[in-house]
Structure formats: structure tokens, C-alpha cells
mmCIF file of C-alpha atoms and ligand atoms in Angstrom:
data_model
loop_
_atom_site.group_PDB
_atom_site.id
_atom_site.type_symbol
_atom_site.label_atom_id
_atom_site.label_comp_id
_atom_site.label_asym_id
_atom_site.label_seq_id
_atom_site.Cartn_x
_atom_site.Cartn_y
_atom_site.Cartn_z
ATOM 1 C CA UNK A 1 0.000 0.000 0.000
ATOM 2 C CA UNK A 2 1.293 3.491 -0.791
ATOM 3 C CA UNK A 3 2.265 5.537 2.237
ATOM 4 C CA UNK A 4 0.164 8.568 3.155
ATOM 5 C CA UNK A 5 3.172 10.807 2.712
ATOM 6 C CA UNK A 6 3.992 9.416 -0.740
ATOM 7 C CA UNK A 7 4.547 11.914 -3.542
ATOM 8 C CA UNK A 8 1.640 11.969 -5.934
ATOM 9 C CA UNK A 9 2.214 11.046 -9.577
ATOM 10 C CA UNK A 10 -0.501 12.325 -11.914
ATOM 11 C CA UNK A 11 -1.887 9.732 -14.295
ATOM 12 C CA UNK A 12 -2.511 11.183 -17.765
ATOM 13 C CA UNK A 13 -4.495 8.667 -19.767
ATOM 14 C CA UNK A 14 -4.191 8.816 -23.551
ATOM 15 C CA UNK A 15 -6.166 5.681 -24.448
ATOM 16 C CA UNK A 16 -8.614 7.800 -26.448
ATOM 17 C CA UNK A 17 -5.869 9.624 -28.384
ATOM 18 C CA UNK A 18 -2.518 7.786 -28.697
ATOM 19 C CA UNK A 19 -4.283 4.495 -27.877
ATOM 20 C CA UNK A 20 -6.876 5.044 -30.553
ATOM 21 C CA UNK A 21 -4.104 5.515 -33.153
ATOM 22 C CA UNK A 22 -3.788 1.708 -33.322
ATOM 23 C CA UNK A 23 -4.736 0.592 -36.844
ATOM 24 C CA UNK A 24 -8.285 -0.745 -36.964
ATOM 25 C CA UNK A 25 -9.228 0.516 -33.511
ATOM 26 C CA UNK A 26 -11.233 3.573 -34.431
ATOM 27 C CA UNK A 27 -13.995 4.215 -31.914
ATOM 28 C CA UNK A 28 -17.156 6.203 -32.464
ATOM 29 C CA UNK A 29 -18.189 8.996 -30.089
ATOM 30 C CA UNK A 30 -20.607 6.791 -28.151
ATOM 31 C CA UNK A 31 -17.929 4.169 -27.498
ATOM 32 C CA UNK A 32 -15.492 6.897 -26.443
ATOM 33 C CA UNK A 33 -18.020 8.341 -24.011
ATOM 34 C CA UNK A 34 -18.431 4.985 -22.287
ATOM 35 C CA UNK A 35 -14.651 4.628 -21.937
ATOM 36 C CA UNK A 36 -14.260 8.250 -20.787
ATOM 37 C CA UNK A 37 -16.816 7.735 -18.034
ATOM 38 C CA UNK A 38 -14.964 4.648 -16.861
ATOM 39 C CA UNK A 39 -11.575 6.395 -16.934
ATOM 40 C CA UNK A 40 -13.073 9.137 -14.772
ATOM 41 C CA UNK A 41 -14.282 6.525 -12.267
ATOM 42 C CA UNK A 42 -10.902 4.808 -12.394
ATOM 43 C CA UNK A 43 -9.363 8.030 -11.086
ATOM 44 C CA UNK A 44 -7.187 9.278 -13.935
ATOM 45 C CA UNK A 45 -6.106 12.870 -13.294
ATOM 46 C CA UNK A 46 -6.052 13.918 -16.935
ATOM 47 C CA UNK A 47 -7.722 12.301 -19.916
ATOM 48 C CA UNK A 48 -6.506 13.096 -23.419
ATOM 49 C CA UNK A 49 -9.774 12.894 -25.329
ATOM 50 C CA UNK A 50 -8.507 13.395 -28.874
ATOM 51 C CA UNK A 51 -6.936 15.581 -31.539
ATOM 52 C CA UNK A 52 -9.829 17.866 -32.540
ATOM 53 C CA UNK A 53 -8.320 19.305 -35.751
ATOM 54 C CA UNK A 54 -7.748 15.795 -37.131
ATOM 55 C CA UNK A 55 -11.413 15.120 -38.022
ATOM 56 C CA UNK A 56 -14.954 16.341 -37.303
ATOM 57 C CA UNK A 57 -15.560 13.055 -35.465
ATOM 58 C CA UNK A 58 -12.616 13.694 -33.155
ATOM 59 C CA UNK A 59 -13.814 17.246 -32.519
ATOM 60 C CA UNK A 60 -17.287 15.978 -31.530
ATOM 61 C CA UNK A 61 -15.805 13.286 -29.289
ATOM 62 C CA UNK A 62 -13.663 15.811 -27.385
ATOM 63 C CA UNK A 63 -16.643 18.158 -27.065
ATOM 64 C CA UNK A 64 -19.011 15.441 -25.800
ATOM 65 C CA UNK A 65 -16.413 13.986 -23.433
ATOM 66 C CA UNK A 66 -15.828 17.480 -22.027
ATOM 67 C CA UNK A 67 -19.522 17.654 -21.124
ATOM 68 C CA UNK A 68 -19.668 14.428 -19.134
ATOM 69 C CA UNK A 69 -16.317 14.161 -17.333
ATOM 70 C CA UNK A 70 -16.741 15.124 -13.682
ATOM 71 C CA UNK A 71 -13.339 14.814 -12.067
ATOM 72 C CA UNK A 72 -10.461 14.563 -14.520
ATOM 73 C CA UNK A 73 -8.974 17.387 -16.571
ATOM 74 C CA UNK A 74 -9.900 16.910 -20.214
ATOM 75 C CA UNK A 75 -7.055 17.475 -22.634
ATOM 76 C CA UNK A 76 -6.977 18.031 -26.405
ATOM 77 C CA UNK A 77 -3.923 17.602 -28.620
ATOM 78 C CA UNK A 78 -2.703 20.149 -31.157
ATOM 79 C CA UNK A 79 0.404 20.915 -33.169
ATOM 80 C CA UNK A 80 2.157 24.258 -32.762
ATOM 81 C CA UNK A 81 -0.253 25.678 -35.305
ATOM 82 C CA UNK A 82 -2.767 28.434 -34.461
ATOM 83 C CA UNK A 83 -5.689 26.757 -36.216
ATOM 84 C CA UNK A 84 -5.099 23.487 -34.310
ATOM 85 C CA UNK A 85 -4.975 25.312 -30.999
ATOM 86 C CA UNK A 86 -8.095 27.361 -31.694
ATOM 87 C CA UNK A 87 -10.072 24.237 -32.662
ATOM 88 C CA UNK A 88 -8.753 22.379 -29.585
ATOM 89 C CA UNK A 89 -9.935 25.248 -27.371
ATOM 90 C CA UNK A 90 -13.375 25.219 -29.025
ATOM 91 C CA UNK A 91 -13.731 21.465 -28.526
ATOM 92 C CA UNK A 92 -12.858 21.916 -24.837
ATOM 93 C CA UNK A 93 -15.314 24.718 -24.169
ATOM 94 C CA UNK A 94 -17.582 22.584 -21.908
ATOM 95 C CA UNK A 95 -14.747 21.027 -19.905
ATOM 96 C CA UNK A 96 -14.624 21.789 -16.174
ATOM 97 C CA UNK A 97 -10.844 21.574 -16.267
ATOM 98 C CA UNK A 98 -9.622 22.052 -19.851
ATOM 99 C CA UNK A 99 -6.016 21.467 -20.868
ATOM 100 C CA UNK A 100 -4.481 22.170 -24.274
ATOM 101 C CA UNK A 101 -1.562 19.911 -25.215
ATOM 102 C CA UNK A 102 0.585 21.570 -27.831
ATOM 103 C CA UNK A 103 4.150 21.086 -28.976
ATOM 104 C CA UNK A 104 6.705 20.467 -31.675
ATOM 105 C CA UNK A 105 9.542 18.084 -32.565
ATOM 106 C CA UNK A 106 12.864 19.047 -30.983
ATOM 107 C CA UNK A 107 15.311 16.352 -32.108
ATOM 108 C CA UNK A 108 17.790 16.907 -34.972
ATOM 109 C CA UNK A 109 15.794 14.398 -36.991
ATOM 110 C CA UNK A 110 12.570 16.348 -36.588
ATOM 111 C CA UNK A 111 14.082 19.820 -36.946
ATOM 112 C CA UNK A 112 15.966 18.951 -40.133
ATOM 113 C CA UNK A 113 13.809 16.367 -41.847
ATOM 114 C CA UNK A 114 10.290 17.143 -40.665
ATOM 115 C CA UNK A 115 10.410 20.920 -40.433
ATOM 116 C CA UNK A 116 13.478 21.859 -42.509
ATOM 117 C CA UNK A 117 14.044 24.452 -39.807
ATOM 118 C CA UNK A 118 16.553 25.583 -37.188
ATOM 119 C CA UNK A 119 16.804 25.162 -33.429
ATOM 120 C CA UNK A 120 16.003 28.827 -32.827
ATOM 121 C CA UNK A 121 12.957 28.835 -35.059
ATOM 122 C CA UNK A 122 11.605 25.709 -33.349
ATOM 123 C CA UNK A 123 11.860 27.432 -29.961
ATOM 124 C CA UNK A 124 10.027 30.457 -31.382
ATOM 125 C CA UNK A 125 7.237 28.271 -32.727
ATOM 126 C CA UNK A 126 6.894 26.430 -29.408
ATOM 127 C CA UNK A 127 6.784 29.683 -27.456
ATOM 128 C CA UNK A 128 4.157 31.223 -29.764
ATOM 129 C CA UNK A 129 2.022 28.080 -29.532
ATOM 130 C CA UNK A 130 2.102 28.095 -25.734
ATOM 131 C CA UNK A 131 1.275 31.820 -25.595
ATOM 132 C CA UNK A 132 -1.610 31.360 -28.000
ATOM 133 C CA UNK A 133 -2.971 28.337 -26.085
ATOM 134 C CA UNK A 134 -2.667 30.367 -22.890
ATOM 135 C CA UNK A 135 -5.087 32.927 -24.349
ATOM 136 C CA UNK A 136 -7.790 30.209 -24.180
ATOM 137 C CA UNK A 137 -6.981 28.117 -21.101
ATOM 138 C CA UNK A 138 -4.822 28.343 -17.994
ATOM 139 C CA UNK A 139 -3.546 24.771 -18.160
ATOM 140 C CA UNK A 140 -1.175 24.332 -21.117
ATOM 141 C CA UNK A 141 1.007 21.272 -21.562
ATOM 142 C CA UNK A 142 3.921 21.509 -23.971
ATOM 143 C CA UNK A 143 5.363 18.387 -25.657
ATOM 144 C CA UNK A 144 8.894 18.303 -27.020
ATOM 145 C CA UNK A 145 8.288 15.542 -29.553
ATOM 146 C CA UNK A 146 11.180 13.060 -29.791
ATOM 147 C CA UNK A 147 12.659 14.466 -26.556
ATOM 148 C CA UNK A 148 14.139 10.982 -26.102
ATOM 149 C CA UNK A 149 16.581 11.671 -28.961
ATOM 150 C CA UNK A 150 16.960 15.394 -28.299
ATOM 151 C CA UNK A 151 20.240 16.691 -26.968
ATOM 152 C CA UNK A 152 19.746 17.597 -23.279
ATOM 153 C CA UNK A 153 21.293 21.045 -23.450
ATOM 154 C CA UNK A 154 18.985 22.163 -26.261
ATOM 155 C CA UNK A 155 16.013 20.482 -24.581
ATOM 156 C CA UNK A 156 16.705 22.531 -21.435
ATOM 157 C CA UNK A 157 16.638 25.734 -23.524
ATOM 158 C CA UNK A 158 13.310 24.717 -25.079
ATOM 159 C CA UNK A 159 11.892 23.980 -21.626
ATOM 160 C CA UNK A 160 13.026 27.277 -20.153
ATOM 161 C CA UNK A 161 11.490 29.227 -23.034
ATOM 162 C CA UNK A 162 8.081 27.514 -22.870
ATOM 163 C CA UNK A 163 7.950 27.842 -19.073
ATOM 164 C CA UNK A 164 8.450 31.588 -19.512
ATOM 165 C CA UNK A 165 5.636 31.548 -22.083
ATOM 166 C CA UNK A 166 3.288 30.010 -19.501
ATOM 167 C CA UNK A 167 3.426 26.215 -19.911
ATOM 168 C CA UNK A 168 2.220 24.395 -16.783
ATOM 169 C CA UNK A 169 3.347 20.881 -17.752
ATOM 170 C CA UNK A 170 6.359 19.832 -19.846
ATOM 171 C CA UNK A 171 5.964 16.539 -21.648
ATOM 172 C CA UNK A 172 9.191 14.741 -22.617
ATOM 173 C CA UNK A 173 8.114 12.008 -25.040
ATOM 174 C CA UNK A 174 10.385 9.153 -25.943
ATOM 175 C CA UNK A 175 8.439 9.144 -29.183
ATOM 176 C CA UNK A 176 10.400 6.352 -30.844
ATOM 177 C CA UNK A 177 10.852 4.195 -27.725
ATOM 178 C CA UNK A 178 14.626 4.403 -28.122
ATOM 179 C CA UNK A 179 15.870 5.411 -24.660
ATOM 180 C CA UNK A 180 17.281 3.098 -22.020
ATOM 181 C CA UNK A 181 15.815 3.580 -18.529
ATOM 182 C CA UNK A 182 19.034 5.089 -17.140
ATOM 183 C CA UNK A 183 19.307 7.466 -20.054
ATOM 184 C CA UNK A 184 15.692 8.603 -19.824
ATOM 185 C CA UNK A 185 15.985 9.071 -16.048
ATOM 186 C CA UNK A 186 19.205 11.068 -16.528
ATOM 187 C CA UNK A 187 17.426 13.309 -19.037
ATOM 188 C CA UNK A 188 14.695 14.159 -16.511
ATOM 189 C CA UNK A 189 17.330 14.711 -13.811
ATOM 190 C CA UNK A 190 19.248 17.045 -16.121
ATOM 191 C CA UNK A 191 16.122 19.118 -16.737
ATOM 192 C CA UNK A 192 15.285 19.195 -13.018
ATOM 193 C CA UNK A 193 18.772 20.540 -12.301
ATOM 194 C CA UNK A 194 19.325 22.872 -15.238
ATOM 195 C CA UNK A 195 16.046 24.528 -16.204
ATOM 196 C CA UNK A 196 15.160 27.831 -14.573
ATOM 197 C CA UNK A 197 11.579 27.764 -13.276
ATOM 198 C CA UNK A 198 11.295 23.950 -13.410
ATOM 199 C CA UNK A 199 10.081 23.924 -9.780
ATOM 200 C CA UNK A 200 6.880 25.696 -10.920
ATOM 201 C CA UNK A 201 5.854 23.095 -13.519
ATOM 202 C CA UNK A 202 5.309 19.354 -13.758
ATOM 203 C CA UNK A 203 7.512 17.177 -15.963
ATOM 204 C CA UNK A 204 5.625 14.414 -17.743
ATOM 205 C CA UNK A 205 6.887 11.072 -19.100
ATOM 206 C CA UNK A 206 5.377 9.860 -22.364
ATOM 207 C CA UNK A 207 7.168 6.657 -23.356
ATOM 208 C CA UNK A 208 6.648 4.345 -26.301
ATOM 209 C CA UNK A 209 7.309 0.641 -26.189
ATOM 210 C CA UNK A 210 9.344 -0.083 -29.318
ATOM 211 C CA UNK A 211 12.024 -1.862 -27.252
ATOM 212 C CA UNK A 212 9.675 -3.039 -24.503
ATOM 213 C CA UNK A 213 10.985 -0.326 -22.169
ATOM 214 C CA UNK A 214 8.043 2.080 -21.882
ATOM 215 C CA UNK A 215 7.118 1.091 -18.331
ATOM 216 C CA UNK A 216 10.732 0.983 -17.104
ATOM 217 C CA UNK A 217 11.445 4.369 -18.680
ATOM 218 C CA UNK A 218 8.376 5.990 -17.131
ATOM 219 C CA UNK A 219 9.303 4.698 -13.692
ATOM 220 C CA UNK A 220 12.852 5.891 -14.193
ATOM 221 C CA UNK A 221 11.419 9.306 -15.105
ATOM 222 C CA UNK A 222 9.361 9.640 -11.929
ATOM 223 C CA UNK A 223 12.282 8.438 -9.812
ATOM 224 C CA UNK A 224 14.217 11.377 -11.198
ATOM 225 C CA UNK A 225 11.620 14.063 -10.575
ATOM 226 C CA UNK A 226 8.844 13.748 -13.168
ATOM 227 C CA UNK A 227 5.370 13.878 -11.583
ATOM 228 C CA UNK A 228 3.120 12.807 -14.438
ATOM 229 C CA UNK A 229 3.005 9.615 -16.502
ATOM 230 C CA UNK A 230 1.202 9.428 -19.849
ATOM 231 C CA UNK A 231 -0.148 5.965 -20.453
ATOM 232 C CA UNK A 232 -2.935 3.850 -21.916
ATOM 233 C CA UNK A 233 -5.071 0.948 -20.785
ATOM 234 C CA UNK A 234 -3.398 -2.334 -21.820
ATOM 235 C CA UNK A 235 -0.470 -0.301 -23.192
ATOM 236 C CA UNK A 236 -2.181 0.146 -26.548
ATOM 237 C CA UNK A 237 -0.912 2.869 -28.853
ATOM 238 C CA UNK A 238 1.060 3.809 -31.926
ATOM 239 C CA UNK A 239 3.303 0.946 -33.210
ATOM 240 C CA UNK A 240 4.400 -1.183 -30.211
ATOM 241 C CA UNK A 241 2.234 0.919 -27.914
ATOM 242 C CA UNK A 242 2.535 3.285 -24.971
ATOM 243 C CA UNK A 243 3.281 2.793 -21.293
ATOM 244 C CA UNK A 244 0.611 0.529 -19.761
ATOM 245 C CA UNK A 245 -1.389 2.379 -17.102
ATOM 246 C CA UNK A 246 -2.027 -0.753 -15.029
ATOM 247 C CA UNK A 247 1.702 -1.546 -14.905
ATOM 248 C CA UNK A 248 2.990 1.811 -13.662
ATOM 249 C CA UNK A 249 0.157 2.096 -11.135
ATOM 250 C CA UNK A 250 0.808 -1.358 -9.684
ATOM 251 C CA UNK A 251 4.596 -0.867 -9.613
ATOM 252 C CA UNK A 252 4.090 2.200 -7.427
ATOM 253 C CA UNK A 253 1.622 0.318 -5.178
ATOM 254 C CA UNK A 254 3.811 -2.767 -4.889
ATOM 255 C CA UNK A 255 6.933 -0.820 -3.977
ATOM 256 C CA UNK A 256 6.162 1.527 -1.069
ATOM 257 C CA UNK A 257 9.883 2.248 -0.798
ATOM 258 C CA UNK A 258 9.594 4.325 -4.003
ATOM 259 C CA UNK A 259 7.415 6.707 -1.988
ATOM 260 C CA UNK A 260 5.170 7.418 -4.993
ATOM 261 C CA UNK A 261 1.399 7.164 -5.217
ATOM 262 C CA UNK A 262 -1.458 7.737 -7.679
ATOM 263 C CA UNK A 263 -5.185 8.466 -7.409
ATOM 264 C CA UNK A 264 -6.152 5.330 -9.355
ATOM 265 C CA UNK A 265 -8.659 2.863 -7.882
ATOM 266 C CA UNK A 266 -6.864 -0.425 -8.671
ATOM 267 C CA UNK A 267 -10.038 -2.490 -8.158
ATOM 268 C CA UNK A 268 -11.280 -1.232 -11.536
ATOM 269 C CA UNK A 269 -8.130 -2.129 -13.485
ATOM 270 C CA UNK A 270 -9.099 -5.604 -14.661
ATOM 271 C CA UNK A 271 -12.582 -4.643 -15.702
ATOM 272 C CA UNK A 272 -11.419 -1.486 -17.482
ATOM 273 C CA UNK A 273 -8.852 -3.539 -19.379
ATOM 274 C CA UNK A 274 -11.606 -5.900 -20.596
ATOM 275 C CA UNK A 275 -13.872 -3.019 -21.497
ATOM 276 C CA UNK A 276 -11.231 -1.285 -23.647
ATOM 277 C CA UNK A 277 -10.147 -4.558 -25.239
ATOM 278 C CA UNK A 278 -13.715 -5.453 -26.249
ATOM 279 C CA UNK A 279 -14.595 -1.986 -27.416
ATOM 280 C CA UNK A 280 -11.484 -1.680 -29.617
ATOM 281 C CA UNK A 281 -11.436 -5.300 -30.708
ATOM 282 C CA UNK A 282 -7.835 -5.770 -29.593
ATOM 283 C CA UNK A 283 -7.301 -8.790 -27.434
ATOM 284 C CA UNK A 284 -4.982 -8.657 -24.420
ATOM 285 C CA UNK A 285 -2.025 -11.024 -24.661
ATOM 286 C CA UNK A 286 -2.540 -13.846 -22.105
ATOM 287 C CA UNK A 287 0.763 -13.186 -20.325
ATOM 288 C CA UNK A 288 0.185 -9.408 -20.089
ATOM 289 C CA UNK A 289 1.271 -8.126 -16.664
ATOM 290 C CA UNK A 290 -1.608 -7.374 -14.257
ATOM 291 C CA UNK A 291 -4.511 -7.876 -16.708
ATOM 292 C CA UNK A 292 -3.642 -10.903 -18.882
ATOM 293 C CA UNK A 293 -5.751 -14.062 -18.334
ATOM 294 C CA UNK A 294 -2.621 -15.849 -17.124
ATOM 295 C CA UNK A 295 -1.471 -13.080 -14.762
ATOM 296 C CA UNK A 296 -2.880 -15.018 -11.799
ATOM 297 C CA UNK A 297 -2.945 -18.552 -13.283
ATOM 298 C CA UNK A 298 -0.629 -21.308 -12.084
ATOM 299 C CA UNK A 299 0.020 -24.459 -14.059
ATOM 300 C CA UNK A 300 3.218 -26.123 -12.886
ATOM 301 C CA UNK A 301 2.798 -28.675 -10.080
ATOM 302 C CA UNK A 302 5.432 -27.077 -7.847
ATOM 303 C CA UNK A 303 3.873 -23.618 -8.114
ATOM 304 C CA UNK A 304 0.337 -24.949 -7.654
ATOM 305 C CA UNK A 305 1.287 -26.814 -4.482
ATOM 306 C CA UNK A 306 2.862 -23.611 -3.129
ATOM 307 C CA UNK A 307 -0.088 -21.362 -4.023
ATOM 308 C CA UNK A 308 -2.627 -23.787 -2.527
ATOM 309 C CA UNK A 309 -0.618 -23.737 0.736
ATOM 310 C CA UNK A 310 -0.176 -19.971 0.665
ATOM 311 C CA UNK A 311 -0.984 -17.691 -2.274
ATOM 312 C CA UNK A 312 1.997 -15.436 -1.553
ATOM 313 C CA UNK A 313 4.516 -18.162 -2.347
ATOM 314 C CA UNK A 314 4.107 -17.386 -6.049
ATOM 315 C CA UNK A 315 1.987 -14.220 -6.220
ATOM 316 C CA UNK A 316 3.065 -10.681 -5.390
ATOM 317 C CA UNK A 317 -0.354 -9.145 -6.072
ATOM 318 C CA UNK A 318 -3.669 -10.255 -4.607
ATOM 319 C CA UNK A 319 -5.918 -10.642 -7.704
ATOM 320 C CA UNK A 320 -8.729 -9.062 -5.707
ATOM 321 C CA UNK A 321 -6.684 -5.863 -5.440
ATOM 322 C CA UNK A 322 -6.945 -5.302 -9.215
ATOM 323 C CA UNK A 323 -10.486 -6.637 -9.519
ATOM 324 C CA UNK A 324 -9.492 -9.971 -11.071
ATOM 325 C CA UNK A 325 -11.203 -13.172 -9.964
ATOM 326 C CA UNK A 326 -9.251 -15.464 -7.645
ATOM 327 C CA UNK A 327 -5.953 -17.107 -8.606
ATOM 328 C CA UNK A 328 -6.537 -19.949 -11.066
ATOM 329 C CA UNK A 329 -5.124 -23.435 -10.707
ATOM 330 C CA UNK A 330 -4.920 -24.741 -14.269
ATOM 331 C CA UNK A 331 -4.850 -28.503 -14.611
ATOM 332 C CA UNK A 332 -2.365 -29.831 -17.149
ATOM 333 C CA UNK A 333 -0.033 -32.826 -17.367
ATOM 334 C CA UNK A 334 2.408 -30.724 -15.276
ATOM 335 C CA UNK A 335 -0.032 -30.576 -12.337
ATOM 336 C CA UNK A 336 0.396 -32.658 -9.202
ATOM 337 C CA UNK A 337 -1.984 -34.346 -6.770
ATOM 338 C CA UNK A 338 -2.426 -31.191 -4.676
ATOM 339 C CA UNK A 339 -3.817 -29.276 -7.645
ATOM 340 C CA UNK A 340 -6.103 -32.102 -8.691
ATOM 341 C CA UNK A 341 -7.466 -32.521 -5.134
ATOM 342 C CA UNK A 342 -7.993 -28.752 -4.905
ATOM 343 C CA UNK A 343 -9.932 -28.510 -8.159
ATOM 344 C CA UNK A 344 -11.934 -31.679 -7.452
ATOM 345 C CA UNK A 345 -12.844 -30.241 -4.056
ATOM 346 C CA UNK A 346 -14.097 -27.042 -5.729
ATOM 347 C CA UNK A 347 -16.701 -29.068 -7.617
ATOM 348 C CA UNK A 348 -17.776 -31.194 -4.663
ATOM 349 C CA UNK A 349 -15.376 -34.164 -4.371
ATOM 350 C CA UNK A 350 -13.552 -34.686 -1.106
ATOM 351 C CA UNK A 351 -11.048 -37.376 -2.114
ATOM 352 C CA UNK A 352 -9.200 -39.537 0.426
ATOM 353 C CA UNK A 353 -5.487 -40.140 -0.125
ATOM 354 C CA UNK A 354 -6.199 -43.566 -1.601
ATOM 355 C CA UNK A 355 -8.899 -42.269 -3.928
ATOM 356 C CA UNK A 356 -6.667 -39.435 -5.032
ATOM 357 C CA UNK A 357 -3.917 -41.915 -5.992
ATOM 358 C CA UNK A 358 -6.328 -43.786 -8.297
ATOM 359 C CA UNK A 359 -7.878 -40.648 -9.746
ATOM 360 C CA UNK A 360 -4.470 -39.082 -10.354
ATOM 361 C CA UNK A 361 -3.360 -42.009 -12.564
ATOM 362 C CA UNK A 362 -6.443 -41.627 -14.773
ATOM 363 C CA UNK A 363 -6.000 -37.849 -14.716
ATOM 364 C CA UNK A 364 -2.465 -38.153 -16.140
ATOM 365 C CA UNK A 365 -3.622 -40.295 -19.037
ATOM 366 C CA UNK A 366 -6.318 -37.692 -19.840
ATOM 367 C CA UNK A 367 -3.895 -34.807 -19.397
ATOM 368 C CA UNK A 368 -1.411 -36.303 -21.838
ATOM 369 C CA UNK A 369 -4.138 -36.159 -24.479
ATOM 370 C CA UNK A 370 -5.516 -32.696 -23.694
ATOM 371 C CA UNK A 371 -3.913 -29.283 -23.245
ATOM 372 C CA UNK A 372 -6.048 -28.446 -20.232
ATOM 373 C CA UNK A 373 -8.347 -30.440 -17.982
ATOM 374 C CA UNK A 374 -11.612 -28.625 -17.258
ATOM 375 C CA UNK A 375 -14.325 -29.339 -14.648
ATOM 376 C CA UNK A 376 -16.316 -31.604 -17.002
ATOM 377 C CA UNK A 377 -13.195 -33.737 -17.512
ATOM 378 C CA UNK A 378 -12.710 -34.020 -13.753
ATOM 379 C CA UNK A 379 -16.239 -35.466 -13.399
ATOM 380 C CA UNK A 380 -15.477 -37.989 -16.130
ATOM 381 C CA UNK A 381 -12.052 -38.860 -14.688
ATOM 382 C CA UNK A 382 -13.543 -39.496 -11.269
ATOM 383 C CA UNK A 383 -16.346 -41.646 -12.739
ATOM 384 C CA UNK A 384 -13.762 -43.691 -14.651
ATOM 385 C CA UNK A 385 -11.520 -44.030 -11.577
ATOM 386 C CA UNK A 386 -14.347 -45.522 -9.525
ATOM 387 C CA UNK A 387 -14.613 -48.351 -12.082
ATOM 388 C CA UNK A 388 -10.939 -49.209 -11.871
ATOM 389 C CA UNK A 389 -10.615 -48.748 -8.074
HETATM 390 O O1 KIV B 401 4.735 10.145 -28.877
HETATM 391 C C1 KIV B 401 4.630 11.378 -28.948
HETATM 392 O O2 KIV B 401 5.612 12.122 -29.098
HETATM 393 C C2 KIV B 401 3.283 11.942 -28.859
HETATM 394 C C3 KIV B 401 3.176 13.429 -28.761
HETATM 395 C C4 KIV B 401 2.257 13.959 -29.797
HETATM 396 C C5 KIV B 401 2.766 13.829 -27.382
HETATM 397 O O3 KIV B 401 2.324 11.232 -28.819
HETATM 398 ZN ZN1 ZN B 402 2.903 9.161 -28.261
#
């Protein structure tokens, strides 16, 4: 459990923006409203509802979400382009706590090849965008796209300039998922130590998972002073995805020594994961941390024996804590007598040691033929065992 004194990390959910960029996952406004309501109940601090300039449908979704969200700040994405920012502000007009998210690429790659521009001109564009966004809303988040590959000294100059222009949150995306955790953490530390005015704003981590490091990088970021993590349910998002919300939240809960906490209600994690998966038609990989079907399933005999004696022998999280059903004991040819007796007991058989020996022999012959033994098989195995006993 997080300690009362723990430093709060804001959870910025971008399931409905970066998450929805997954090919084939387009949601309509009604589906987005259902998810937005759930994210609000889950306790996200900020919800990125969309990119209003990108399409009329996205504009309507951001507008409708703004009307129904009660607790979270509602955020809209824009480029450092006046028209984008104006449309984002219009879409947010009903939000209780509106936030405009604007920014520009800051790496050499982006400056040269995307914008054919210079470092100075990029700073000017970022500053103008923040000032313009500030004329509509108080809360303006600036993203330095591809911050992961941006030289730290230049990044610090960008940050200082946009803070002066009024940015309240500075987002440092590892857009290409390239950074190593130490490197990303060092980048945040550098900004914390070298940017004038940094103590008045929040640094945000926005990590992509191209090398499977999004979660590790986000945690490294908050350990070095960032106080916001941008993430999605089930880690969905562009290419290999974004940081998984359920993972960073549970890491902070499981490690009180980190002294970090969030406002998320973990009991809703499992259900929210299912809801997003069904709505988007993207299935969750079985071994996905926290929310995969196998996250609390045990199939080897040694592990099953341990879990039946005491769940904590092989589980660090109580499934109930994340709203999952109880730990599952899966019967396969790798299972032992303890697991078979446990599962048989669950469906009404209290087997003596002698009976269990007979039943176990029949069980093994079944299990060699089938991938998994289900309750119906157990009934049949026990019936068959009585004949040979
Ligand atoms: O990955 C990224 O850089 C982004 C920004 C637009 C915030 O999604
Ligand atoms: Zn992104």
C-alpha cells in the first residue's frame, strides 16, 4: 500500500488519443463516451480525449467527453499551429478543467527532416504556440516531440522558453521508444537541475514501447523528478504501444519504498482492461502483466502446491486488489496431486489419499491427451476411476 506521505504522480491517460491511433481501432463517439466515463471513475487525473483538428468526429468526441467528465482534466492535442490550438480550445469549451496539449519536434531528426528548420525557429514556434494556447486556457502542456533523442542542453533551452511563455506541464516524449531507462531518467534529472523555473511546472513522461521499455522508462522518469506519466489501458498505442497504465500504477503500489502514489482505484483495473479490449477489438495477450488471463494462473505442479498452501509463495499481487477473480489453478499434465485434489474439491469431491492416488493415474492419461483439464473432464475422470478402483 502506498504511504500517506507518498509523492503523488498524476496519471494522464491517452487511451482515447494515442491508444486510438492503433490501426483498426477507431472508436465512435458513443464508445469513447463509455470509456471516458470509466476512466473518470478509475481516477485518472487527466484524460486526453482526442486531436480535434484531425477530423470532425474527433472534434465531436472531445466536445461530448468534455460535457460528461466530472473529475479529470480533459485534454486536447494540437500541433504548434494556431488553427489546431483554436479548434482544440473550441472542442474543450464545456470542460470543467480544460487542458491544451501543444508542442513540436525538438530532435535533430525532426528539426531537419520534418520541419526543414533551425533550433532557434523551433523554440520560437513552441513559445508562440504556448502563448496562443494560454489565451484560451490556464492549463497548457507543452510536448517536445522526440525528446528521447533530443540533446539535453537544447532540450533545457526549449523547456526554459516555454515555461516563460506560460506552460504548466512539460511533456518529454520518448516518441520512438529508443531510450534506455538510465538514459531517460538522466534526461529528466538534467532538466530538473538545469532549467530555470522547473520547480513551478510538472515534468511528464510519455514513453513508447518499441524496445519493450516504456514502463521501465516511465518509472525511471518519476524516480528522477517527473510527476506525471502518460499511459494507456493495456499499453495500446502507436506501433508497439505506450506505457501501460495498469503496470505503472501497480509498480508504485507494490513498492512503497519508491514513496510514490497515484489516485487510481486499482479495483477497476481488470474490468477497465476488458472493457477497452472489447470496445477496440484488440485482445490482451494472455501473459500481459496485471490484466492478462494468465497473470494469476498457475500451471506447474510445484507452483500450484505452493499457491494452494499460501498464495503469496508465487503471487506478489492479490488478484482481488486489481479486480481480477481469484488465482486460477490450471490442470495440465504438469499438475500434481495437490492441484487435482484442490480442483476436485471445488466441484464437490472430497477425495481420500487412496482415492486421489487412483484418480491421479487416470487424470495423467487424460492430461497427456488434452492441453487443459476442465471441470467436465474431472467429473469424467472421477467416474472412470471408480470403475478401476
Ligand atoms: O509520442 C509522442 O511524441 C506523442 C506526442 C504527440 C505527445 O504522442
Ligand atoms: Zn505518443
